[in-house]
């Protein structure tokens, strides 16, 4: 007699997938929050023109150079 039935395996798989899905969702939400907090405050000097710019979009606000 098997300890784990086929139905049991399916239930474990479904619960595991739901857990992984929830974990990924939570992680991405946390990362998004962290990113928005970061971009809300941090500025850095552009290496090309020296202007202070937010690095939220990855480009200098003044000259458009990649940061
Ligand atoms: Zn610049």
mmCIF file of N, CA, C and O and ligand atoms in Angstrom:
data_model
loop_
_atom_site.group_PDB
_atom_site.id
_atom_site.type_symbol
_atom_site.label_atom_id
_atom_site.label_comp_id
_atom_site.label_asym_id
_atom_site.label_seq_id
_atom_site.Cartn_x
_atom_site.Cartn_y
_atom_site.Cartn_z
ATOM 1 N N UNK A 1 0.858 -1.209 0.000
ATOM 2 C CA UNK A 1 0.000 0.000 0.000
ATOM 3 C C UNK A 1 0.886 1.248 0.000
ATOM 4 O O UNK A 1 1.831 1.359 0.773
ATOM 5 N N UNK A 2 0.567 2.173 -0.871
ATOM 6 C CA UNK A 2 1.369 3.388 -0.976
ATOM 7 C C UNK A 2 0.980 4.393 0.099
ATOM 8 O O UNK A 2 -0.192 4.533 0.446
ATOM 9 N N UNK A 3 1.959 5.110 0.597
ATOM 10 C CA UNK A 3 1.714 6.112 1.637
ATOM 11 C C UNK A 3 0.994 7.327 1.091
ATOM 12 O O UNK A 3 0.127 7.885 1.742
ATOM 13 N N UNK A 4 1.394 7.718 -0.108
ATOM 14 C CA UNK A 4 0.796 8.907 -0.721
ATOM 15 C C UNK A 4 0.018 8.477 -1.954
ATOM 16 O O UNK A 4 0.566 7.841 -2.844
ATOM 17 N N UNK A 5 -1.233 8.811 -2.013
ATOM 18 C CA UNK A 5 -2.052 8.459 -3.165
ATOM 19 C C UNK A 5 -1.849 9.469 -4.298
ATOM 20 O O UNK A 5 -1.258 10.525 -4.105
ATOM 21 N N UNK A 6 -2.356 9.102 -5.454
ATOM 22 C CA UNK A 6 -2.245 9.996 -6.606
ATOM 23 C C UNK A 6 -2.969 11.321 -6.348
ATOM 24 O O UNK A 6 -2.466 12.404 -6.676
ATOM 25 N N UNK A 7 -4.150 11.218 -5.719
ATOM 26 C CA UNK A 7 -4.923 12.429 -5.398
ATOM 27 C C UNK A 7 -4.156 13.296 -4.414
ATOM 28 O O UNK A 7 -4.114 14.516 -4.535
ATOM 29 N N UNK A 8 -3.495 12.628 -3.455
ATOM 30 C CA UNK A 8 -2.689 13.367 -2.484
ATOM 31 C C UNK A 8 -1.562 14.127 -3.155
ATOM 32 O O UNK A 8 -1.295 15.280 -2.816
ATOM 33 N N UNK A 9 -0.930 13.471 -4.123
ATOM 34 C CA UNK A 9 0.163 14.121 -4.866
ATOM 35 C C UNK A 9 -0.328 15.360 -5.603
ATOM 36 O O UNK A 9 0.321 16.401 -5.618
ATOM 37 N N UNK A 10 -1.514 15.236 -6.217
ATOM 38 C CA UNK A 10 -2.083 16.372 -6.965
ATOM 39 C C UNK A 10 -2.366 17.533 -6.014
ATOM 40 O O UNK A 10 -2.061 18.688 -6.299
ATOM 41 N N UNK A 11 -2.921 17.202 -4.842
ATOM 42 C CA UNK A 11 -3.231 18.252 -3.865
ATOM 43 C C UNK A 11 -1.947 18.946 -3.411
ATOM 44 O O UNK A 11 -1.875 20.172 -3.335
ATOM 45 N N UNK A 12 -0.912 18.139 -3.157
ATOM 46 C CA UNK A 12 0.384 18.717 -2.745
ATOM 47 C C UNK A 12 0.934 19.621 -3.835
ATOM 48 O O UNK A 12 1.445 20.716 -3.577
ATOM 49 N N UNK A 13 0.819 19.177 -5.094
ATOM 50 C CA UNK A 13 1.327 19.959 -6.216
ATOM 51 C C UNK A 13 0.574 21.283 -6.342
ATOM 52 O O UNK A 13 1.178 22.339 -6.545
ATOM 53 N N UNK A 14 -0.754 21.230 -6.203
ATOM 54 C CA UNK A 14 -1.568 22.441 -6.333
ATOM 55 C C UNK A 14 -1.244 23.416 -5.207
ATOM 56 O O UNK A 14 -1.057 24.619 -5.434
ATOM 57 N N UNK A 15 -1.148 22.881 -3.979
ATOM 58 C CA UNK A 15 -0.835 23.747 -2.838
ATOM 59 C C UNK A 15 0.565 24.350 -2.996
ATOM 60 O O UNK A 15 0.784 25.530 -2.740
ATOM 61 N N UNK A 16 1.508 23.531 -3.478
ATOM 62 C CA UNK A 16 2.867 24.022 -3.689
ATOM 63 C C UNK A 16 2.916 25.121 -4.728
ATOM 64 O O UNK A 16 3.573 26.142 -4.523
ATOM 65 N N UNK A 17 2.185 24.940 -5.827
ATOM 66 C CA UNK A 17 2.148 25.956 -6.879
ATOM 67 C C UNK A 17 1.532 27.247 -6.356
ATOM 68 O O UNK A 17 2.018 28.339 -6.642
ATOM 69 N N UNK A 18 0.457 27.104 -5.561
ATOM 70 C CA UNK A 18 -0.194 28.282 -5.002
ATOM 71 C C UNK A 18 0.757 29.025 -4.067
ATOM 72 O O UNK A 18 0.822 30.262 -4.082
ATOM 73 N N UNK A 19 1.518 28.275 -3.281
ATOM 74 C CA UNK A 19 2.482 28.881 -2.364
ATOM 75 C C UNK A 19 3.567 29.628 -3.141
ATOM 76 O O UNK A 19 3.915 30.764 -2.811
ATOM 77 N N UNK A 20 4.093 28.983 -4.196
ATOM 78 C CA UNK A 20 5.149 29.602 -5.008
ATOM 79 C C UNK A 20 4.606 30.862 -5.680
ATOM 80 O O UNK A 20 5.255 31.910 -5.709
ATOM 81 N N UNK A 21 3.368 30.766 -6.199
ATOM 82 C CA UNK A 21 2.754 31.907 -6.873
ATOM 83 C C UNK A 21 2.604 33.077 -5.897
ATOM 84 O O UNK A 21 2.926 34.219 -6.217
ATOM 85 N N UNK A 22 2.130 32.770 -4.680
ATOM 86 C CA UNK A 22 1.967 33.808 -3.664
ATOM 87 C C UNK A 22 3.299 34.423 -3.278
ATOM 88 O O UNK A 22 3.406 35.634 -3.090
ATOM 89 N N UNK A 23 4.317 33.574 -3.188
ATOM 90 C CA UNK A 23 5.650 34.045 -2.810
ATOM 91 C C UNK A 23 6.203 34.998 -3.863
ATOM 92 O O UNK A 23 6.715 36.074 -3.552
ATOM 93 N N UNK A 24 6.057 34.607 -5.146
ATOM 94 C CA UNK A 24 6.559 35.436 -6.240
ATOM 95 C C UNK A 24 5.808 36.757 -6.280
ATOM 96 O O UNK A 24 6.402 37.829 -6.452
ATOM 97 N N UNK A 25 4.479 36.687 -6.097
ATOM 98 C CA UNK A 25 3.665 37.902 -6.093
ATOM 99 C C UNK A 25 4.102 38.842 -4.973
ATOM 100 O O UNK A 25 4.270 40.044 -5.180
ATOM 101 N N UNK A 26 4.276 38.272 -3.775
ATOM 102 C CA UNK A 26 4.687 39.068 -2.627
ATOM 103 C C UNK A 26 6.063 39.675 -2.821
ATOM 104 O O UNK A 26 6.281 40.841 -2.503
ATOM 105 N N UNK A 27 6.967 38.886 -3.385
ATOM 106 C CA UNK A 27 8.336 39.360 -3.614
ATOM 107 C C UNK A 27 8.354 40.512 -4.607
ATOM 108 O O UNK A 27 9.006 41.528 -4.374
ATOM 109 N N UNK A 28 7.604 40.368 -5.707
ATOM 110 C CA UNK A 28 7.599 41.415 -6.725
ATOM 111 C C UNK A 28 6.945 42.686 -6.180
ATOM 112 O O UNK A 28 7.377 43.789 -6.495
ATOM 113 N N UNK A 29 5.925 42.515 -5.325
ATOM 114 C CA UNK A 29 5.289 43.677 -4.716
ATOM 115 C C UNK A 29 6.273 44.390 -3.795
ATOM 116 O O UNK A 29 6.357 45.620 -3.781
ATOM 117 N N UNK A 30 7.027 43.602 -3.026
ATOM 118 C CA UNK A 30 8.012 44.176 -2.119
ATOM 119 C C UNK A 30 9.109 44.891 -2.896
ATOM 120 O O UNK A 30 9.551 45.970 -2.528
ATOM 121 N N UNK A 31 9.549 44.277 -4.000
ATOM 122 C CA UNK A 31 10.590 44.872 -4.829
ATOM 123 C C UNK A 31 10.102 46.179 -5.446
ATOM 124 O O UNK A 31 10.839 47.155 -5.505
ATOM 125 N N UNK A 32 8.854 46.200 -5.884
ATOM 126 C CA UNK A 32 8.279 47.405 -6.460
ATOM 127 C C UNK A 32 8.216 48.526 -5.443
ATOM 128 O O UNK A 32 8.537 49.674 -5.734
ATOM 129 N N UNK A 33 7.852 48.169 -4.218
ATOM 130 C CA UNK A 33 7.789 49.143 -3.126
ATOM 131 C C UNK A 33 9.179 49.695 -2.854
ATOM 132 O O UNK A 33 9.382 50.903 -2.726
ATOM 133 N N UNK A 34 10.159 48.785 -2.777
ATOM 134 C CA UNK A 34 11.538 49.173 -2.506
ATOM 135 C C UNK A 34 12.051 50.090 -3.609
ATOM 136 O O UNK A 34 12.698 51.102 -3.344
ATOM 137 N N UNK A 35 11.735 49.767 -4.848
ATOM 138 C CA UNK A 35 12.180 50.554 -5.990
ATOM 139 C C UNK A 35 11.596 51.956 -5.950
ATOM 140 O O UNK A 35 12.279 52.929 -6.216
ATOM 141 N N UNK A 36 10.291 52.045 -5.629
ATOM 142 C CA UNK A 36 9.639 53.343 -5.621
ATOM 143 C C UNK A 36 10.181 54.205 -4.498
ATOM 144 O O UNK A 36 10.322 55.412 -4.635
ATOM 145 N N UNK A 37 10.493 53.574 -3.363
ATOM 146 C CA UNK A 37 11.090 54.320 -2.253
ATOM 147 C C UNK A 37 12.456 54.838 -2.660
ATOM 148 O O UNK A 37 12.809 55.982 -2.403
ATOM 149 N N UNK A 38 13.221 53.986 -3.331
ATOM 150 C CA UNK A 38 14.569 54.352 -3.760
ATOM 151 C C UNK A 38 14.539 55.516 -4.739
ATOM 152 O O UNK A 38 15.229 56.498 -4.566
ATOM 153 N N UNK A 39 13.704 55.409 -5.773
ATOM 154 C CA UNK A 39 13.689 56.412 -6.817
ATOM 155 C C UNK A 39 13.051 57.702 -6.323
ATOM 156 O O UNK A 39 13.242 58.750 -6.907
ATOM 157 N N UNK A 40 12.259 57.614 -5.239
ATOM 158 C CA UNK A 40 11.603 58.806 -4.706
ATOM 159 C C UNK A 40 12.580 59.761 -4.063
ATOM 160 O O UNK A 40 12.321 60.957 -4.010
ATOM 161 N N UNK A 41 13.697 59.236 -3.554
ATOM 162 C CA UNK A 41 14.599 60.080 -2.772
ATOM 163 C C UNK A 41 15.983 60.232 -3.396
ATOM 164 O O UNK A 41 16.560 61.301 -3.344
ATOM 165 N N UNK A 42 16.485 59.145 -3.966
ATOM 166 C CA UNK A 42 17.894 59.143 -4.347
ATOM 167 C C UNK A 42 18.122 59.914 -5.641
ATOM 168 O O UNK A 42 17.367 59.805 -6.595
ATOM 169 N N UNK A 43 19.167 60.704 -5.643
ATOM 170 C CA UNK A 43 19.650 61.316 -6.876
ATOM 171 C C UNK A 43 21.124 61.007 -6.996
ATOM 172 O O UNK A 43 21.781 60.668 -6.024
ATOM 173 N N UNK A 44 21.625 61.104 -8.200
ATOM 174 C CA UNK A 44 23.063 60.919 -8.377
ATOM 175 C C UNK A 44 23.560 61.871 -9.447
ATOM 176 O O UNK A 44 22.787 62.383 -10.252
ATOM 177 N N UNK A 45 24.852 62.090 -9.433
ATOM 178 C CA UNK A 45 25.442 63.018 -10.390
ATOM 179 C C UNK A 45 25.659 62.309 -11.709
ATOM 180 O O UNK A 45 26.196 61.210 -11.748
ATOM 181 N N UNK A 46 25.253 62.947 -12.781
ATOM 182 C CA UNK A 46 25.456 62.392 -14.113
ATOM 183 C C UNK A 46 26.952 62.354 -14.424
ATOM 184 O O UNK A 46 27.648 63.344 -14.220
ATOM 185 N N UNK A 47 27.451 61.227 -14.919
ATOM 186 C CA UNK A 47 28.880 61.139 -15.227
ATOM 187 C C UNK A 47 29.275 61.985 -16.432
ATOM 188 O O UNK A 47 30.448 62.260 -16.637
ATOM 189 N N UNK A 48 28.281 62.406 -17.221
ATOM 190 C CA UNK A 48 28.595 63.156 -18.442
ATOM 191 C C UNK A 48 28.560 64.662 -18.205
ATOM 192 O O UNK A 48 29.494 65.376 -18.558
ATOM 193 N N UNK A 49 27.438 65.139 -17.581
ATOM 194 C CA UNK A 49 27.294 66.586 -17.419
ATOM 195 C C UNK A 49 27.376 67.025 -15.969
ATOM 196 O O UNK A 49 27.451 68.223 -15.694
ATOM 197 N N UNK A 50 27.372 66.088 -15.008
ATOM 198 C CA UNK A 50 27.549 66.446 -13.607
ATOM 199 C C UNK A 50 26.291 66.943 -12.924
ATOM 200 O O UNK A 50 26.326 67.286 -11.742
ATOM 201 N N UNK A 51 25.155 66.985 -13.622
ATOM 202 C CA UNK A 51 23.902 67.430 -13.029
ATOM 203 C C UNK A 51 23.352 66.353 -12.093
ATOM 204 O O UNK A 51 23.487 65.167 -12.365
ATOM 205 N N UNK A 52 22.709 66.788 -11.007
ATOM 206 C CA UNK A 52 22.015 65.845 -10.138
ATOM 207 C C UNK A 52 20.748 65.396 -10.844
ATOM 208 O O UNK A 52 19.978 66.214 -11.341
ATOM 209 N N UNK A 53 20.547 64.086 -10.898
ATOM 210 C CA UNK A 53 19.374 63.565 -11.585
ATOM 211 C C UNK A 53 18.883 62.320 -10.879
ATOM 212 O O UNK A 53 19.669 61.598 -10.262
ATOM 213 N N UNK A 54 17.587 62.090 -10.920
ATOM 214 C CA UNK A 54 17.059 60.844 -10.387
ATOM 215 C C UNK A 54 17.374 59.740 -11.379
ATOM 216 O O UNK A 54 17.340 59.955 -12.593
ATOM 217 N N UNK A 55 17.705 58.553 -10.846
ATOM 218 C CA UNK A 55 18.062 57.458 -11.747
ATOM 219 C C UNK A 55 16.903 56.493 -11.951
ATOM 220 O O UNK A 55 17.102 55.332 -12.265
ATOM 221 N N UNK A 56 15.680 57.000 -11.768
ATOM 222 C CA UNK A 56 14.509 56.141 -11.902
ATOM 223 C C UNK A 56 14.366 55.613 -13.319
ATOM 224 O O UNK A 56 14.010 54.459 -13.526
ATOM 225 N N UNK A 57 14.628 56.454 -14.301
ATOM 226 C CA UNK A 57 14.448 56.010 -15.683
ATOM 227 C C UNK A 57 15.765 55.588 -16.327
ATOM 228 O O UNK A 57 15.805 55.259 -17.500
ATOM 229 N N UNK A 58 16.870 55.608 -15.561
ATOM 230 C CA UNK A 58 18.145 55.140 -16.073
ATOM 231 C C UNK A 58 18.841 56.130 -16.987
ATOM 232 O O UNK A 58 19.872 55.817 -17.554
ATOM 233 N N UNK A 59 18.253 57.316 -17.126
ATOM 234 C CA UNK A 59 18.874 58.313 -18.004
ATOM 235 C C UNK A 59 18.935 59.656 -17.291
ATOM 236 O O UNK A 59 18.118 59.966 -16.443
ATOM 237 N N UNK A 60 19.910 60.454 -17.653
ATOM 238 C CA UNK A 60 20.071 61.782 -17.077
ATOM 239 C C UNK A 60 18.899 62.670 -17.513
ATOM 240 O O UNK A 60 18.536 62.690 -18.689
ATOM 241 N N UNK A 61 18.345 63.406 -16.542
ATOM 242 C CA UNK A 61 17.239 64.310 -16.872
ATOM 243 C C UNK A 61 17.716 65.506 -17.702
ATOM 244 O O UNK A 61 16.968 66.089 -18.458
ATOM 245 N N UNK A 62 18.971 65.885 -17.524
ATOM 246 C CA UNK A 62 19.484 67.087 -18.167
ATOM 247 C C UNK A 62 19.962 66.827 -19.595
ATOM 248 O O UNK A 62 19.585 67.542 -20.514
ATOM 249 N N UNK A 63 20.814 65.787 -19.759
ATOM 250 C CA UNK A 63 21.418 65.581 -21.078
ATOM 251 C C UNK A 63 20.982 64.271 -21.742
ATOM 252 O O UNK A 63 21.288 64.064 -22.910
ATOM 253 N N UNK A 64 20.321 63.375 -21.003
ATOM 254 C CA UNK A 64 19.817 62.148 -21.600
ATOM 255 C C UNK A 64 20.835 61.034 -21.697
ATOM 256 O O UNK A 64 20.563 60.003 -22.303
ATOM 257 N N UNK A 65 22.006 61.233 -21.091
ATOM 258 C CA UNK A 65 23.029 60.188 -21.127
ATOM 259 C C UNK A 65 22.625 59.041 -20.224
ATOM 260 O O UNK A 65 21.969 59.244 -19.205
ATOM 261 N N UNK A 66 23.045 57.829 -20.584
ATOM 262 C CA UNK A 66 22.755 56.664 -19.756
ATOM 263 C C UNK A 66 23.580 56.717 -18.488
ATOM 264 O O UNK A 66 24.761 57.036 -18.516
ATOM 265 N N UNK A 67 22.949 56.390 -17.380
ATOM 266 C CA UNK A 67 23.632 56.435 -16.081
ATOM 267 C C UNK A 67 24.249 55.086 -15.756
ATOM 268 O O UNK A 67 23.717 54.081 -16.126
HETATM 269 ZN ZN1 LIG B 1 23.732 64.459 -17.828
#
